[in-house]
Amino acid sequence: MILWRISAYADLSGIGGLRASGRWHHLGRPVVYAADSPAGAMLEVLVHLEIDPEDFPTTLQLIRVELPDLVSRAELPPLPEHWKSDPEVTRAMGDRFLDGRSALLLPVPSAIIPCTTNYLFNPAHPEASGASIQAEKFPLDSRLI
């Protein structure tokens, strides 16, 4: 299984989750967000940026996360109709997944791209050590912002 993320840091420590809340977790929990494609990973980054193209960070890398095909995956409970507009709903679900440590991955729907799956990667799960990463510089095409 291959997952993708765009980050300035080529690691899977989940330290960013300790510093800020995300759609699927509250601040203080290590978590790594990844996408099922490089394009999905890019859009998940771009949706949070409000910068001019010349100010785009030059430190970002495209990170390929390789996992064994049979890693454990949790199943997301049914989402309420208003899940995109109420981050507390999704954060509570993500927190339960991270705290339970029952699986390495939780597949979650993208809030910005229909029919696209993102993944919460739990760095505290024992299977996390089986992941390998490759990173390369990520140049942004200025037409995107």
PDB file of C-alpha atoms in Angstrom:
ATOM      1  CA  MET A   1       0.000   0.000   0.000  1.00  0.00           C
ATOM      2  CA  ILE A   2       1.280   3.452  -0.915  1.00  0.00           C
ATOM      3  CA  LEU A   3       0.144   6.665   0.789  1.00  0.00           C
ATOM      4  CA  TRP A   4       1.238  10.227   0.078  1.00  0.00           C
ATOM      5  CA  ARG A   5       1.757  13.406   2.046  1.00  0.00           C
ATOM      6  CA  ILE A   6       3.356  16.779   1.539  1.00  0.00           C
ATOM      7  CA  SER A   7       5.349  18.123   4.438  1.00  0.00           C
ATOM      8  CA  ALA A   8       8.547  19.950   5.273  1.00  0.00           C
ATOM      9  CA  TYR A   9       9.509  16.930   7.392  1.00  0.00           C
ATOM     10  CA  ALA A  10      10.182  13.479   5.974  1.00  0.00           C
ATOM     11  CA  ASP A  11       9.100  11.465   8.988  1.00  0.00           C
ATOM     12  CA  LEU A  12       6.051   9.747  10.427  1.00  0.00           C
ATOM     13  CA  SER A  13       6.375  10.896  14.035  1.00  0.00           C
ATOM     14  CA  GLY A  14       3.050  12.723  14.020  1.00  0.00           C
ATOM     15  CA  ILE A  15       4.534  15.626  15.944  1.00  0.00           C
ATOM     16  CA  GLY A  16       2.364  18.144  14.091  1.00  0.00           C
ATOM     17  CA  GLY A  17      -0.700  16.707  15.815  1.00  0.00           C
ATOM     18  CA  LEU A  18       0.827  17.649  19.147  1.00  0.00           C
ATOM     19  CA  ARG A  19       0.917  21.297  18.063  1.00  0.00           C
ATOM     20  CA  ALA A  20      -2.404  21.855  16.304  1.00  0.00           C
ATOM     21  CA  SER A  21      -5.858  20.340  15.927  1.00  0.00           C
ATOM     22  CA  GLY A  22      -6.900  19.002  12.530  1.00  0.00           C
ATOM     23  CA  ARG A  23     -10.190  17.923  10.997  1.00  0.00           C
ATOM     24  CA  TRP A  24      -9.832  14.434  12.498  1.00  0.00           C
ATOM     25  CA  HIS A  25      -8.058  15.045  15.844  1.00  0.00           C
ATOM     26  CA  HIS A  26      -7.674  17.465  18.727  1.00  0.00           C
ATOM     27  CA  LEU A  27      -4.389  19.134  19.622  1.00  0.00           C
ATOM     28  CA  GLY A  28      -2.021  16.995  21.668  1.00  0.00           C
ATOM     29  CA  ARG A  29      -2.318  13.681  19.797  1.00  0.00           C
ATOM     30  CA  PRO A  30       0.419  12.468  17.453  1.00  0.00           C
ATOM     31  CA  VAL A  31      -1.096  11.727  14.049  1.00  0.00           C
ATOM     32  CA  VAL A  32       0.009  11.705  10.420  1.00  0.00           C
ATOM     33  CA  TYR A  33      -2.457  12.673   7.687  1.00  0.00           C
ATOM     34  CA  ALA A  34      -1.853  11.047   4.297  1.00  0.00           C
ATOM     35  CA  ALA A  35      -3.727  10.786   1.002  1.00  0.00           C
ATOM     36  CA  ASP A  36      -4.293   8.063  -1.556  1.00  0.00           C
ATOM     37  CA  SER A  37      -2.613  10.117  -4.316  1.00  0.00           C
ATOM     38  CA  PRO A  38      -0.030  12.895  -4.677  1.00  0.00           C
ATOM     39  CA  ALA A  39      -2.763  15.147  -6.097  1.00  0.00           C
ATOM     40  CA  GLY A  40      -4.964  14.563  -3.065  1.00  0.00           C
ATOM     41  CA  ALA A  41      -2.041  15.315  -0.746  1.00  0.00           C
ATOM     42  CA  MET A  42      -1.347  18.543  -2.623  1.00  0.00           C
ATOM     43  CA  LEU A  43      -4.946  19.749  -2.444  1.00  0.00           C
ATOM     44  CA  GLU A  44      -5.118  19.001   1.282  1.00  0.00           C
ATOM     45  CA  VAL A  45      -2.123  21.330   1.748  1.00  0.00           C
ATOM     46  CA  LEU A  46      -3.315  24.038  -0.644  1.00  0.00           C
ATOM     47  CA  VAL A  47      -6.743  24.358   0.960  1.00  0.00           C
ATOM     48  CA  HIS A  48      -5.052  25.634   4.135  1.00  0.00           C
ATOM     49  CA  LEU A  49      -2.732  28.160   2.487  1.00  0.00           C
ATOM     50  CA  GLU A  50      -3.478  31.825   1.961  1.00  0.00           C
ATOM     51  CA  ILE A  51      -0.247  32.987   0.349  1.00  0.00           C
ATOM     52  CA  ASP A  52       1.100  34.396  -2.874  1.00  0.00           C
ATOM     53  CA  PRO A  53       2.869  31.925  -5.186  1.00  0.00           C
ATOM     54  CA  GLU A  54       6.266  33.523  -4.540  1.00  0.00           C
ATOM     55  CA  ASP A  55       5.784  32.925  -0.802  1.00  0.00           C
ATOM     56  CA  PHE A  56       5.082  29.190  -1.169  1.00  0.00           C
ATOM     57  CA  PRO A  57       7.400  27.289   1.190  1.00  0.00           C
ATOM     58  CA  THR A  58      10.425  25.883  -0.620  1.00  0.00           C
ATOM     59  CA  THR A  59      11.024  23.270   2.080  1.00  0.00           C
ATOM     60  CA  LEU A  60       8.027  21.087   1.236  1.00  0.00           C
ATOM     61  CA  GLN A  61       8.627  17.518   0.116  1.00  0.00           C
ATOM     62  CA  LEU A  62       6.433  14.911  -1.529  1.00  0.00           C
ATOM     63  CA  ILE A  63       6.622  11.921   0.779  1.00  0.00           C
ATOM     64  CA  ARG A  64       5.839   8.410  -0.404  1.00  0.00           C
ATOM     65  CA  VAL A  65       4.813   6.196   2.522  1.00  0.00           C
ATOM     66  CA  GLU A  66       5.114   2.487   1.771  1.00  0.00           C
ATOM     67  CA  LEU A  67       3.251   0.034   4.003  1.00  0.00           C
ATOM     68  CA  PRO A  68       2.677  -3.711   3.873  1.00  0.00           C
ATOM     69  CA  ASP A  69      -0.591  -4.460   2.056  1.00  0.00           C
ATOM     70  CA  LEU A  70      -2.094  -6.172   5.087  1.00  0.00           C
ATOM     71  CA  VAL A  71      -1.687  -3.436   7.706  1.00  0.00           C
ATOM     72  CA  SER A  72      -4.555  -3.059  10.131  1.00  0.00           C
ATOM     73  CA  ARG A  73      -7.302  -0.592   9.235  1.00  0.00           C
ATOM     74  CA  ALA A  74     -10.102   0.630  11.446  1.00  0.00           C
ATOM     75  CA  GLU A  75     -13.575   1.245  10.081  1.00  0.00           C
ATOM     76  CA  LEU A  76     -14.994   4.740  10.324  1.00  0.00           C
ATOM     77  CA  PRO A  77     -18.448   4.861  11.919  1.00  0.00           C
ATOM     78  CA  PRO A  78     -21.206   6.394   9.778  1.00  0.00           C
ATOM     79  CA  LEU A  79     -20.789  10.140   9.483  1.00  0.00           C
ATOM     80  CA  PRO A  80     -23.625  12.530  10.269  1.00  0.00           C
ATOM     81  CA  GLU A  81     -24.885  14.688   7.421  1.00  0.00           C
ATOM     82  CA  HIS A  82     -23.218  17.842   8.805  1.00  0.00           C
ATOM     83  CA  TRP A  83     -19.745  16.332   9.337  1.00  0.00           C
ATOM     84  CA  LYS A  84     -17.971  18.753   6.973  1.00  0.00           C
ATOM     85  CA  SER A  85     -19.246  21.829   8.811  1.00  0.00           C
ATOM     86  CA  ASP A  86     -18.730  20.526  12.363  1.00  0.00           C
ATOM     87  CA  PRO A  87     -15.082  19.627  12.988  1.00  0.00           C
ATOM     88  CA  GLU A  88     -15.834  18.569  16.563  1.00  0.00           C
ATOM     89  CA  VAL A  89     -17.678  15.521  15.193  1.00  0.00           C
ATOM     90  CA  THR A  90     -14.722  14.329  13.120  1.00  0.00           C
ATOM     91  CA  ARG A  91     -12.157  15.249  15.770  1.00  0.00           C
ATOM     92  CA  ALA A  92     -13.958  13.083  18.322  1.00  0.00           C
ATOM     93  CA  MET A  93     -13.958  10.154  15.875  1.00  0.00           C
ATOM     94  CA  GLY A  94     -10.266  10.600  15.119  1.00  0.00           C
ATOM     95  CA  ASP A  95      -9.407  10.933  18.804  1.00  0.00           C
ATOM     96  CA  ARG A  96     -11.182   7.639  19.569  1.00  0.00           C
ATOM     97  CA  PHE A  97      -9.216   5.934  16.805  1.00  0.00           C
ATOM     98  CA  LEU A  98      -5.872   7.345  17.981  1.00  0.00           C
ATOM     99  CA  ASP A  99      -6.514   6.643  21.654  1.00  0.00           C
ATOM    100  CA  GLY A 100      -7.684   3.076  21.006  1.00  0.00           C
ATOM    101  CA  ARG A 101      -4.551   2.077  19.062  1.00  0.00           C
ATOM    102  CA  SER A 102      -6.509  -0.824  17.573  1.00  0.00           C
ATOM    103  CA  ALA A 103      -5.268  -0.225  14.006  1.00  0.00           C
ATOM    104  CA  LEU A 104      -2.526   1.597  12.139  1.00  0.00           C
ATOM    105  CA  LEU A 105      -4.822   3.341   9.650  1.00  0.00           C
ATOM    106  CA  LEU A 106      -8.233   4.952   9.658  1.00  0.00           C
ATOM    107  CA  PRO A 107      -9.559   5.659   6.141  1.00  0.00           C
ATOM    108  CA  VAL A 108     -11.523   8.929   6.152  1.00  0.00           C
ATOM    109  CA  PRO A 109     -13.261  10.871   3.371  1.00  0.00           C
ATOM    110  CA  SER A 110     -11.688  14.058   2.091  1.00  0.00           C
ATOM    111  CA  ALA A 111     -13.720  17.104   3.080  1.00  0.00           C
ATOM    112  CA  ILE A 112     -12.599  18.953  -0.046  1.00  0.00           C
ATOM    113  CA  ILE A 113     -12.502  16.332  -2.814  1.00  0.00           C
ATOM    114  CA  PRO A 114     -15.501  14.023  -3.388  1.00  0.00           C
ATOM    115  CA  CYS A 115     -14.783  10.311  -3.838  1.00  0.00           C
ATOM    116  CA  THR A 116     -11.295  10.701  -2.326  1.00  0.00           C
ATOM    117  CA  THR A 117      -9.898   8.925   0.705  1.00  0.00           C
ATOM    118  CA  ASN A 118      -7.377  10.249   3.181  1.00  0.00           C
ATOM    119  CA  TYR A 119      -5.833   8.212   5.970  1.00  0.00           C
ATOM    120  CA  LEU A 120      -5.021   8.850   9.592  1.00  0.00           C
ATOM    121  CA  PHE A 121      -1.748   7.057  10.370  1.00  0.00           C
ATOM    122  CA  ASN A 122      -1.300   6.327  14.077  1.00  0.00           C
ATOM    123  CA  PRO A 123       2.439   6.580  14.844  1.00  0.00           C
ATOM    124  CA  ALA A 124       1.785   5.067  18.304  1.00  0.00           C
ATOM    125  CA  HIS A 125       0.556   1.771  16.783  1.00  0.00           C
ATOM    126  CA  PRO A 126       3.074  -1.133  16.764  1.00  0.00           C
ATOM    127  CA  GLU A 127       2.758  -1.548  12.978  1.00  0.00           C
ATOM    128  CA  ALA A 128       4.019   2.011  12.402  1.00  0.00           C
ATOM    129  CA  SER A 129       7.598   0.752  12.485  1.00  0.00           C
ATOM    130  CA  GLY A 130       6.896  -1.246   9.296  1.00  0.00           C
ATOM    131  CA  ALA A 131       6.438   1.916   7.232  1.00  0.00           C
ATOM    132  CA  SER A 132       9.172   3.190   4.960  1.00  0.00           C
ATOM    133  CA  ILE A 133       9.357   6.604   3.351  1.00  0.00           C
ATOM    134  CA  GLN A 134      10.973   8.226   0.339  1.00  0.00           C
ATOM    135  CA  ALA A 135      11.002  12.002  -0.002  1.00  0.00           C
ATOM    136  CA  GLU A 136      11.700  14.348  -2.871  1.00  0.00           C
ATOM    137  CA  LYS A 137      11.536  18.112  -3.242  1.00  0.00           C
ATOM    138  CA  PHE A 138       8.035  19.346  -4.062  1.00  0.00           C
ATOM    139  CA  PRO A 139       8.039  22.251  -6.509  1.00  0.00           C
ATOM    140  CA  LEU A 140       4.653  23.938  -6.757  1.00  0.00           C
ATOM    141  CA  ASP A 141       3.286  24.882 -10.150  1.00  0.00           C
ATOM    142  CA  SER A 142       2.446  28.577  -9.649  1.00  0.00           C
ATOM    143  CA  ARG A 143      -0.771  28.195 -11.671  1.00  0.00           C
ATOM    144  CA  LEU A 144      -2.289  26.380  -8.693  1.00  0.00           C
ATOM    145  CA  ILE A 145      -2.353  29.402  -6.379  1.00  0.00           C
TER     146      ILE A 145
END
